[in-house]
Structures are given as C-alpha cells and as structure tokens.
CSV table of C-alpha atoms and ligand atoms in Angstrom, one decimal:
chain,number,residue,atom,x,y,z
Q,279,MET,CA,-64.5,137.1,31.3
Q,280,GLY,CA,-67.4,139.3,31.0
Q,281,ILE,CA,-68.1,141.2,27.8
Q,282,ALA,CA,-65.3,141.7,25.2
Q,283,ASP,CA,-64.2,145.3,25.0
Q,284,ASN,CA,-65.1,145.7,21.4
Q,285,LEU,CA,-68.7,144.8,22.2
Q,286,LYS,CA,-69.1,147.3,25.0
Q,287,THR,CA,-69.0,150.2,23.0
Q,288,GLY,CA,-72.3,152.0,22.9
Q,289,LEU,CA,-73.8,149.4,25.0
Q,290,LYS,CA,-76.3,150.9,27.6
Q,291,LEU,CA,-78.1,147.6,28.7
Q,292,PRO,CA,-76.7,144.1,28.6
Q,293,VAL,CA,-79.1,142.9,26.0
Q,294,ILE,CA,-78.8,141.4,22.6
Q,295,ALA,CA,-81.8,141.5,20.4
Q,296,ALA,CA,-81.6,137.8,19.2
Q,297,PRO,CA,-81.6,136.9,15.5
Q,298,MET,CA,-85.0,135.7,14.3
Q,299,PHE,CA,-85.8,134.0,11.0
Q,300,LEU,CA,-88.2,136.2,8.9
Q,301,VAL,CA,-88.5,138.7,11.7
Q,302,SER,CA,-85.2,140.6,12.0
Q,303,GLY,CA,-83.9,142.9,9.4
Q,304,PRO,CA,-81.9,146.1,9.0
Q,305,ASP,CA,-84.6,148.4,10.5
Q,306,LEU,CA,-84.7,146.3,13.8
Q,307,VAL,CA,-80.8,146.0,13.9
Q,308,ILE,CA,-80.2,149.7,13.3
Q,309,ALA,CA,-82.9,150.8,15.9
Q,310,ALA,CA,-81.5,148.3,18.5
Q,311,CYS,CA,-77.8,149.4,18.1
Q,312,LYS,CA,-78.9,153.2,18.2
Q,313,SER,CA,-80.8,152.5,21.4
Q,314,GLY,CA,-77.8,151.0,23.0
Q,315,ILE,CA,-78.3,147.1,22.8
Q,316,ILE,CA,-76.6,144.8,20.3
Q,317,GLY,CA,-78.9,144.2,17.3
Q,318,THR,CA,-78.6,141.0,15.1
Q,319,PHE,CA,-80.1,139.3,12.2
Q,320,PRO,CA,-79.8,135.9,10.4
Q,321,ALA,CA,-78.0,136.0,7.1
Q,322,LEU,CA,-80.6,133.7,5.7
Q,323,ASN,CA,-83.3,136.5,6.1
Q,324,GLN,CA,-82.0,137.6,2.7
Q,325,ARG,CA,-82.8,135.1,-0.1
Q,326,THR,CA,-79.1,135.4,-1.6
Q,327,SER,CA,-75.7,136.3,-0.5
Q,328,GLU,CA,-75.9,139.5,-2.7
Q,329,GLY,CA,-78.9,140.5,-0.6
Q,330,TYR,CA,-77.1,139.8,2.5
Q,331,ALA,CA,-74.2,142.0,1.3
Q,332,ASP,CA,-76.8,144.8,0.8
Q,333,TRP,CA,-78.1,144.6,4.4
Q,334,LEU,CA,-74.5,144.6,5.8
Q,335,GLU,CA,-73.8,147.8,3.8
Q,336,GLN,CA,-77.1,149.4,4.8
Q,337,ILE,CA,-76.5,148.7,8.5
Q,338,SER,CA,-72.9,149.8,8.6
Q,339,ALA,CA,-73.7,153.1,6.7
Q,340,ALA,CA,-76.6,153.9,9.2
Q,341,LEU,CA,-74.5,153.2,12.4
Q,342,SER,CA,-72.0,155.6,13.9
Q,343,PRO,CA,-68.9,154.5,15.9
Q,344,ASP,CA,-70.7,155.5,19.2
Q,345,ASP,CA,-73.7,153.1,18.5
Q,346,ALA,CA,-73.7,149.7,20.0
Q,347,ARG,CA,-72.4,146.9,17.8
Q,348,TYR,CA,-74.4,144.6,15.7
Q,349,GLY,CA,-74.2,140.9,14.8
Q,350,VAL,CA,-75.2,138.3,12.3
Q,351,ASN,CA,-76.3,134.7,12.6
Q,352,LEU,CA,-74.7,132.1,10.3
Q,353,ILE,CA,-75.9,128.5,10.2
Q,354,VAL,CA,-72.9,126.3,10.2
Q,355,HIS,CA,-74.3,123.2,8.6
Q,356,LYS,CA,-73.7,121.2,5.5
Q,357,THR,CA,-77.3,122.1,4.2
Q,358,ASN,CA,-76.4,125.7,4.2
Q,359,SER,CA,-74.9,126.0,0.8
Q,360,ARG,CA,-74.3,129.7,1.2
Q,361,LEU,CA,-72.0,129.4,4.2
Q,362,GLU,CA,-68.8,129.9,2.4
Q,363,ALA,CA,-70.0,133.0,0.4
Q,364,ASP,CA,-71.7,134.5,3.5
Q,365,LEU,CA,-68.7,133.9,5.7
Q,366,LYS,CA,-66.5,135.7,3.2
Q,367,LEU,CA,-68.9,138.8,3.2
Q,368,THR,CA,-68.9,138.7,7.1
Q,369,VAL,CA,-65.1,138.8,7.1
Q,370,ASP,CA,-65.0,141.5,4.3
Q,371,HIS,CA,-67.5,143.7,6.3
Q,372,GLN,CA,-65.8,143.0,9.6
Q,373,VAL,CA,-69.1,142.2,11.4
Q,374,PRO,CA,-68.4,142.7,15.0
Q,375,LEU,CA,-70.4,139.8,16.4
Q,376,VAL,CA,-71.1,136.5,14.7
Q,377,ILE,CA,-73.6,134.0,16.3
Q,378,THR,CA,-73.0,130.5,15.0
Q,379,SER,CA,-75.8,127.9,15.1
Q,380,LEU,CA,-75.6,124.1,14.8
Q,381,GLY,CA,-71.8,123.5,14.0
Q,382,ALA,CA,-69.1,125.0,16.2
Q,383,VAL,CA,-66.2,125.0,13.8
Q,384,SER,CA,-62.8,126.3,14.6
Q,385,GLU,CA,-62.1,127.4,11.0
Q,386,VAL,CA,-65.1,129.6,11.2
Q,387,VAL,CA,-64.0,130.9,14.6
Q,388,ASP,CA,-60.5,131.7,13.2
Q,389,SER,CA,-61.9,133.6,10.2
Q,390,ILE,CA,-63.9,135.9,12.5
Q,391,HIS,CA,-61.1,136.3,14.9
Q,392,SER,CA,-58.7,137.2,12.1
Q,393,TYR,CA,-60.2,140.8,11.9
Q,394,GLY,CA,-61.0,141.1,15.7
Q,395,GLY,CA,-64.6,139.8,15.5
Q,396,VAL,CA,-66.4,138.0,18.4
Q,397,VAL,CA,-68.0,134.6,18.0
Q,398,PHE,CA,-71.0,133.5,20.2
Q,399,HIS,CA,-72.3,130.0,19.8
Q,400,ASP,CA,-75.9,128.7,20.5
Q,401,VAL,CA,-75.9,125.8,22.8
Q,402,ILE,CA,-78.8,123.8,24.4
Q,403,SER,CA,-76.7,121.3,26.3
Q,404,VAL,CA,-73.3,120.9,28.3
Q,405,ARG,CA,-72.1,118.6,25.4
Q,406,HIS,CA,-72.7,121.3,22.9
Q,407,ALA,CA,-71.2,123.9,25.2
Q,408,GLU,CA,-67.9,121.8,25.5
Q,409,LYS,CA,-67.6,121.4,21.8
Q,410,ALA,CA,-68.1,125.1,21.2
Q,411,ALA,CA,-65.5,126.0,23.8
Q,412,GLU,CA,-63.1,123.6,22.2
Q,413,ALA,CA,-63.7,125.2,18.8
Q,414,GLY,CA,-62.7,128.5,20.4
Q,415,ALA,CA,-66.1,130.4,20.7
Q,416,ASP,CA,-65.7,133.6,22.8
Q,417,GLY,CA,-69.2,133.2,24.2
Q,418,LEU,CA,-72.0,130.5,24.7
Q,419,ILE,CA,-75.7,131.4,24.2
Q,420,LEU,CA,-77.5,129.1,26.6
Q,421,VAL,CA,-80.8,128.5,24.8
Q,422,CYS,CA,-82.9,127.2,27.8
Q,423,ALA,CA,-86.5,125.9,28.2
Q,424,GLY,CA,-89.2,128.2,27.1
Q,425,ALA,CA,-87.2,130.0,24.5
Q,426,GLY,CA,-88.6,131.0,21.1
Q,427,GLY,CA,-87.3,129.1,18.0
Q,428,HIS,CA,-85.5,125.9,18.5
Q,429,ALA,CA,-85.5,126.2,22.2
Q,430,GLY,CA,-83.7,123.8,24.5
Q,431,THR,CA,-85.3,121.9,27.4
Q,432,LEU,CA,-82.9,122.6,30.3
Q,433,ASN,CA,-83.7,124.8,33.2
Q,434,PRO,CA,-81.5,128.0,33.0
Q,435,PHE,CA,-80.2,127.7,36.7
Q,436,ALA,CA,-79.1,124.2,35.9
Q,437,LEU,CA,-77.4,124.8,32.5
Q,438,LEU,CA,-75.8,128.1,33.4
Q,439,GLY,CA,-74.3,126.7,36.6
Q,440,GLU,CA,-72.8,123.7,34.8
Q,441,VAL,CA,-71.3,125.7,32.0
Q,442,ARG,CA,-69.8,128.2,34.4
Q,443,ARG,CA,-67.8,125.4,35.9
Q,444,PHE,CA,-65.6,125.0,32.8
Q,445,PHE,CA,-66.2,128.0,30.6
Q,446,LYS,CA,-64.5,131.3,31.3
Q,447,GLY,CA,-65.8,133.2,28.2
Q,448,THR,CA,-68.9,135.3,27.9
Q,449,ILE,CA,-72.3,133.7,28.9
Q,450,ILE,CA,-75.5,134.9,27.3
Q,451,LEU,CA,-78.8,133.6,28.7
Q,452,SER,CA,-81.7,132.9,26.5
Q,453,GLY,CA,-85.3,131.9,27.0
Q,454,ALA,CA,-88.4,133.7,27.9
Q,455,LEU,CA,-86.7,136.9,29.0
Q,456,SER,CA,-89.1,139.8,28.5
Q,457,THR,CA,-88.5,142.6,31.0
Q,458,GLY,CA,-85.8,144.6,32.4
Q,459,ARG,CA,-86.2,142.8,35.7
Q,460,ASP,CA,-85.6,139.5,33.7
Q,461,VAL,CA,-82.4,141.1,32.4
Q,462,ALA,CA,-81.4,141.9,35.9
Q,463,ALA,CA,-82.1,138.4,37.1
Q,464,ALA,CA,-80.1,136.9,34.3
Q,465,ARG,CA,-77.1,139.1,35.4
Q,466,LEU,CA,-77.6,138.0,39.0
Q,467,MET,CA,-77.5,134.3,37.9
Q,468,GLY,CA,-74.2,134.9,36.5
Q,469,ALA,CA,-74.9,135.7,32.8
Q,470,ASP,CA,-73.1,138.6,31.2
Q,471,LEU,CA,-75.8,139.2,28.7
Q,472,ALA,CA,-79.5,138.6,28.2
Q,473,TYR,CA,-80.7,137.3,24.8
Q,474,MET,CA,-84.2,138.4,23.9
Q,475,GLY,CA,-86.1,137.2,20.9
Q,476,THR,CA,-89.9,137.1,21.2
Q,477,ARG,CA,-90.2,140.5,23.0
Q,478,PHE,CA,-88.6,142.1,19.9
Q,479,ILE,CA,-91.2,140.5,17.5
Q,480,ALA,CA,-93.7,142.9,19.1
Q,481,THR,CA,-92.0,146.1,18.0
Q,482,ARG,CA,-92.7,148.4,15.0
Q,483,GLU,CA,-89.4,147.6,13.3
Q,484,ALA,CA,-89.8,143.7,13.3
Q,485,MET,CA,-90.5,142.4,9.8
Q,486,ALA,CA,-93.3,140.1,11.2
Q,487,GLN,CA,-96.7,140.2,9.8
Q,488,GLU,CA,-99.3,142.4,11.9
Q,489,ALA,CA,-101.5,139.4,12.5
Q,490,TYR,CA,-98.5,137.6,13.9
Q,491,LYS,CA,-97.7,140.5,16.3
Q,492,ALA,CA,-101.4,140.7,17.4
Q,493,MET,CA,-101.4,136.9,18.1
Q,494,LEU,CA,-98.3,137.5,20.4
Q,495,LEU,CA,-100.4,140.0,22.5
Q,496,GLU,CA,-103.3,137.6,22.9
Q,497,SER,CA,-101.1,134.7,23.9
Q,498,ALA,CA,-99.6,133.4,27.2
Q,499,ALA,CA,-97.1,130.7,28.2
Q,500,LYS,CA,-99.9,128.0,28.2
Q,501,ASP,CA,-100.4,128.8,24.4
Q,502,ILE,CA,-96.9,127.8,23.4
Q,503,VAL,CA,-96.4,124.4,22.0
Q,504,TYR,CA,-93.0,122.8,21.8
Q,505,THR,CA,-93.2,120.4,19.0
Q,506,PRO,CA,-91.1,118.7,16.2
Q,507,ALA,CA,-94.2,118.4,14.0
Q,508,VAL,CA,-93.5,121.4,11.9
Q,509,SER,CA,-89.9,120.9,10.8
Q,510,GLY,CA,-88.6,117.6,12.3
Q,511,VAL,CA,-86.7,119.6,15.0
Q,512,ALA,CA,-88.6,120.7,18.2
Q,513,ALA,CA,-89.2,124.4,18.3
Q,514,SER,CA,-91.8,126.7,20.1
Q,515,PHE,CA,-94.8,127.7,18.3
Q,516,LEU,CA,-97.9,129.8,19.0
Q,517,GLY,CA,-100.9,127.3,19.4
Q,518,ALA,CA,-103.4,129.4,17.5
Q,519,SER,CA,-100.9,129.6,14.5
Q,520,LEU,CA,-100.4,125.7,14.6
Q,521,GLN,CA,-104.2,125.3,14.7
Q,522,ALA,CA,-104.7,127.7,11.7
Q,523,ASN,CA,-102.2,125.6,9.8
Q,524,GLY,CA,-104.1,122.3,10.3
Q,525,PHE,CA,-101.9,121.0,13.0
Q,526,THR,CA,-104.6,119.0,15.0
Q,527,PRO,CA,-104.1,117.9,18.5
Q,528,GLU,CA,-103.6,114.3,17.2
Q,529,ILE,CA,-100.9,115.4,14.9
Q,530,LEU,CA,-99.2,117.2,17.8
Q,531,ALA,CA,-99.6,114.2,20.1
Q,532,GLY,CA,-97.8,112.0,17.4
Q,533,GLU,CA,-100.9,109.9,16.9
Q,534,LYS,CA,-101.1,110.9,13.2
Q,535,PRO,CA,-98.1,111.7,11.0
Q,536,ALA,CA,-97.4,115.5,10.5
Q,537,MET,CA,-98.5,116.7,7.0
Q,538,ASP,CA,-95.1,118.0,6.0
Q,539,MET,CA,-92.1,117.0,7.9
Q,540,ALA,CA,-89.5,119.4,6.6
Q,541,HIS,CA,-86.1,117.8,6.9
Q,542,GLU,CA,-84.4,120.2,4.3
Q,543,MET,CA,-83.7,123.8,5.2
Q,544,HIS,CA,-85.7,125.2,2.4
Q,545,GLU,CA,-88.7,123.2,3.4
Q,546,GLU,CA,-88.2,124.4,7.0
Q,547,ALA,CA,-88.1,127.9,5.7
Q,548,LYS,CA,-91.5,127.5,4.0
Q,549,ALA,CA,-93.1,126.1,7.2
Q,550,TRP,CA,-91.9,129.1,9.4
Q,551,LYS,CA,-93.7,131.6,7.0
Q,552,THR,CA,-97.1,130.4,8.1
Q,553,VAL,CA,-96.4,128.7,11.5
Q,554,TRP,CA,-95.3,131.5,13.8
Q,555,SER,CA,-92.8,130.9,16.6
Q,556,ALA,CA,-92.6,132.5,20.0
Q,557,GLY,CA,-91.2,131.8,23.5
Q,558,GLN,CA,-93.0,131.3,26.8
Q,559,GLY,CA,-92.4,135.0,27.7
Q,560,VAL,CA,-95.4,136.0,25.5
Q,561,GLY,CA,-97.6,136.4,28.4
Q,562,ASN,CA,-95.5,139.4,29.4
Q,563,ILE,CA,-95.8,141.3,26.3
Q,564,GLU,CA,-98.7,143.8,26.1
Q,565,ASP,CA,-97.8,146.2,23.4
Q,566,ILE,CA,-96.2,146.8,20.0
Q,567,VAL,CA,-93.7,149.7,20.4
Q,568,PRO,CA,-90.8,151.3,18.7
Q,569,VAL,CA,-87.5,149.6,19.6
Q,570,ALA,CA,-86.1,152.8,21.1
Q,571,ASP,CA,-89.2,152.9,23.5
Q,572,LEU,CA,-88.8,149.3,24.4
Q,573,VAL,CA,-85.2,149.7,25.3
Q,574,GLU,CA,-85.8,152.8,27.3
Q,575,ARG,CA,-88.5,150.8,29.3
Q,576,LEU,CA,-86.1,147.8,29.7
Q,577,ARG,CA,-83.4,150.2,31.1
Q,578,THR,CA,-85.8,151.7,33.7
Q,579,GLU,CA,-87.1,148.4,34.8
Q,580,TYR,CA,-83.4,147.1,35.0
Q,581,GLU,CA,-82.3,149.9,37.1
Q,582,GLU,CA,-85.4,149.7,39.4
Q,583,ALA,CA,-84.8,145.9,39.8
Q,584,GLY,CA,-81.2,146.6,40.7
Q,585,ALA,CA,-82.1,149.3,43.2
Q,586,ASP,CA,-84.8,147.1,44.9
Q,587,PHE,CA,-82.4,144.2,45.2
Q,588,VAL,CA,-79.5,146.3,46.8
Q,589,GLN,CA,-82.0,147.9,49.2
Q,590,ASN,CA,-83.5,144.5,50.3
Q,591,PHE,CA,-80.1,142.9,50.4
Q,592,ASN,CA,-78.6,145.7,52.5
Q,593,ALA,CA,-81.6,145.6,54.9
Q,594,GLY,CA,-81.0,141.9,55.2
Q,595,THR,CA,-84.8,141.4,55.7
Q,596,VAL,CA,-87.1,138.8,54.1
Q,597,THR,CA,-90.5,140.3,53.9
M,839,FMN,C1,-89.6,133.7,15.3
M,839,FMN,C2,-88.3,133.2,15.7
M,839,FMN,C3,-87.2,133.0,14.8
M,839,FMN,C4,-85.9,132.6,15.2
M,839,FMN,N1,-85.0,132.4,14.3
M,839,FMN,C5,-83.7,132.1,14.7
M,839,FMN,C6,-82.6,132.0,13.8
M,839,FMN,O1,-82.9,132.2,12.5
M,839,FMN,N2,-81.4,131.8,14.1
M,839,FMN,C7,-81.1,131.6,15.5
M,839,FMN,O2,-80.0,131.4,16.0
M,839,FMN,N3,-82.1,131.7,16.5
M,839,FMN,C8,-83.4,132.1,16.1
M,839,FMN,N4,-84.4,132.2,17.0
M,839,FMN,C9,-84.0,132.0,18.3
M,839,FMN,C10,-83.6,133.4,18.9
M,839,FMN,O3,-82.4,133.8,18.4
M,839,FMN,C11,-83.6,133.3,20.6
M,839,FMN,O4,-82.6,132.2,20.9
M,839,FMN,C12,-84.9,133.1,21.2
M,839,FMN,O5,-86.0,133.9,20.6
M,839,FMN,C13,-84.8,133.5,22.6
M,839,FMN,O6,-85.9,133.1,23.4
M,839,FMN,P1,-87.3,134.2,23.6
M,839,FMN,O7,-87.8,134.2,22.2
M,839,FMN,O8,-88.0,133.4,24.6
M,839,FMN,O9,-86.6,135.4,24.0
M,839,FMN,C14,-85.7,132.5,16.6
M,839,FMN,C15,-86.7,132.7,17.5
M,839,FMN,C16,-88.0,133.1,17.1
M,839,FMN,C17,-89.0,133.5,18.1
C-alpha cells in the first residue's frame, strides 16, 4: 500500500522520529515536522491529560499545512488509566498519526479512522502483527532486534519478509537505524518508512539530560544490554547507566534478584528516569546536532546511497 496520502504531505524523507518516553516533546516534534519527517511523542510524556492537550495545541499551532505530519503514541493497556481521556483529546485534535503500543484494539482504530487519522501499531512478532492487522491497523511498526526501548528479538529480514506475506498496509522498520544509508536499506528491504529513535536522542531538541546524550556518544553496540531487570519487560539499556544505578553483572545475569522489579507503569516510569535506554545503533552516533541539520544529513546520505546502488546495479558488477 505504501504511505497513506495524508501522511505524505511535507514528507521529504521516509522517516519517523520515533516516540520516546521522557525524551520526545514539542520541540523535537515541531523541528522534525518542519524538517520534512514525521515527528512523534508519547502522550504519557506529559504527567496529565491536561498537559497532553497543551502539547497538542502547541504543536498544531506551530505547524503549517505544508509541514510534515505529526503523531502521538498511546499505550493501549489496562494499566493506562488515562487512555480514555487521552484518546478523546487525540480525536478532538484530529492527530494525523496515532502509534498504538501493547493492545491492538479495533475500537481505538475506529475512533482514529473516524476523522481520517492513521494508526500504526508496534509489533515484535508475527502473532502480534496478525492481531494488529485484524484490529484494522493501517501500518505495522516492526520493532526488531537491537532497537532502543522495548526491543524485539527477531532479525529484520526475517520479520519483514514474513509480515509482507499477509499484510498489505504500511510497513515501518525499527531497530538500530542511524544513517541515511540505513533508511535506504530499509526501503530496499521493502519497508515504506524507517523508524528512528536513539539517533534523535542525540539532538539539541531532545528532552534527555546532557549526561545521557554524552553517554550515547561514548557507547557502541557492545555497550547495550538487553535485560528485563529494570522493569520486568526486556528492554535495551546503556551498560554504563545500568552500572551507575547499581545493576551489577550478577543481577543482570539473574543470579541475584533485581532491586526493584517494576511491574506497574508508574514504577517503570521511575526506573526510566535514571536508567537510560538506547539501541545498538549508538556506535554510529558521533554528534549532538539540531534536528534540522540531522535530517539534512540523513537526506544527503539517503540520496547518495540510492545513487551508488543504481550505479552499481546498472553496471551489474560485483567489486
Ligand atoms: C529512550 C527510549 C524511550 C522509548 N520510549 C518509547 C515509548 O514511550 N513508546 C514507544 O512506543 N516506543 C518507545 N521507544 C521505542 C522507540 O519508539 C523505537 O521503537 C526505537 O527507539 C527504535 O529503535 P532505535 O532506538 O534503535 O532507533 C523508546 C526508545 C527509547 C530509546
């Protein structure tokens, strides 16, 4: 199906700046959309639904009809007591893109469709993908191995190939994508859009603390630890940050119980404030830049990668 027409407006590069807890807010979203990619944030980055409404107003007031569209992430789960109120605000503000996590629920999809909004759902397996397709999601975000946050464990080629066999909607690829060449590779694999989280933490507009951004620059794939020890659900964390918070190798190896297994959402929220998440793409991040400069660079790399490919492909040579 490709990308829905109402998300193509203002889009200069097939990229979504992924929603990140405690990291993405209005500055990042507005800068992303003005640079020509889709900017997003989690509704829960504001403590209350009133705060969420303020951000929606701030973002829609700053964007012009020619800018790229924006999106929000809603956690569709019984532990999210704000879901009903946040969904209503999302519909009232006609948010162009809604990214649902955890539950793929057809009532939520119907509410977003009622005003012409688009729904993408996060998945880490074919089973999740089938359920989301049944619920009517317009797109599936394949969160593969090496992603930041609650990453999946599957190889992107394997998951994308299997999902493409039955899903005709938009496919969004996620996991360790850091450069324009990575975006081109995602497209070549059959994804419609690339989903980049960690790369956007290292931008001026990200709400992450400076020490967090600095740690990203010093880290590489080998420093990312995928562990359930922090919140009870496996996620990717910066090793140095785990260490700084007392997660010893014994705790991480499961030989000792973790100090604070956070099963409730508010507990998990606390944990993420001090234990910092990142994907395996960190080794390819070397600077903290304004979003506009990053997007410009990604565009150049994307175009160069395409040109190289066409040239080599046409030449039919393997060198
Ligand atoms: C610090 C951090 C926080 C995240 N928070 C959320 C979130 O609140 N909701 C969500 O759907 N995904 C969240 N993610 C996952 C991202 O949306 C995205 O899938 C992931 O970052 C892509 O992998 P990458 O970081 O390797 O680019 C988070 C990722 C990171 C790194």
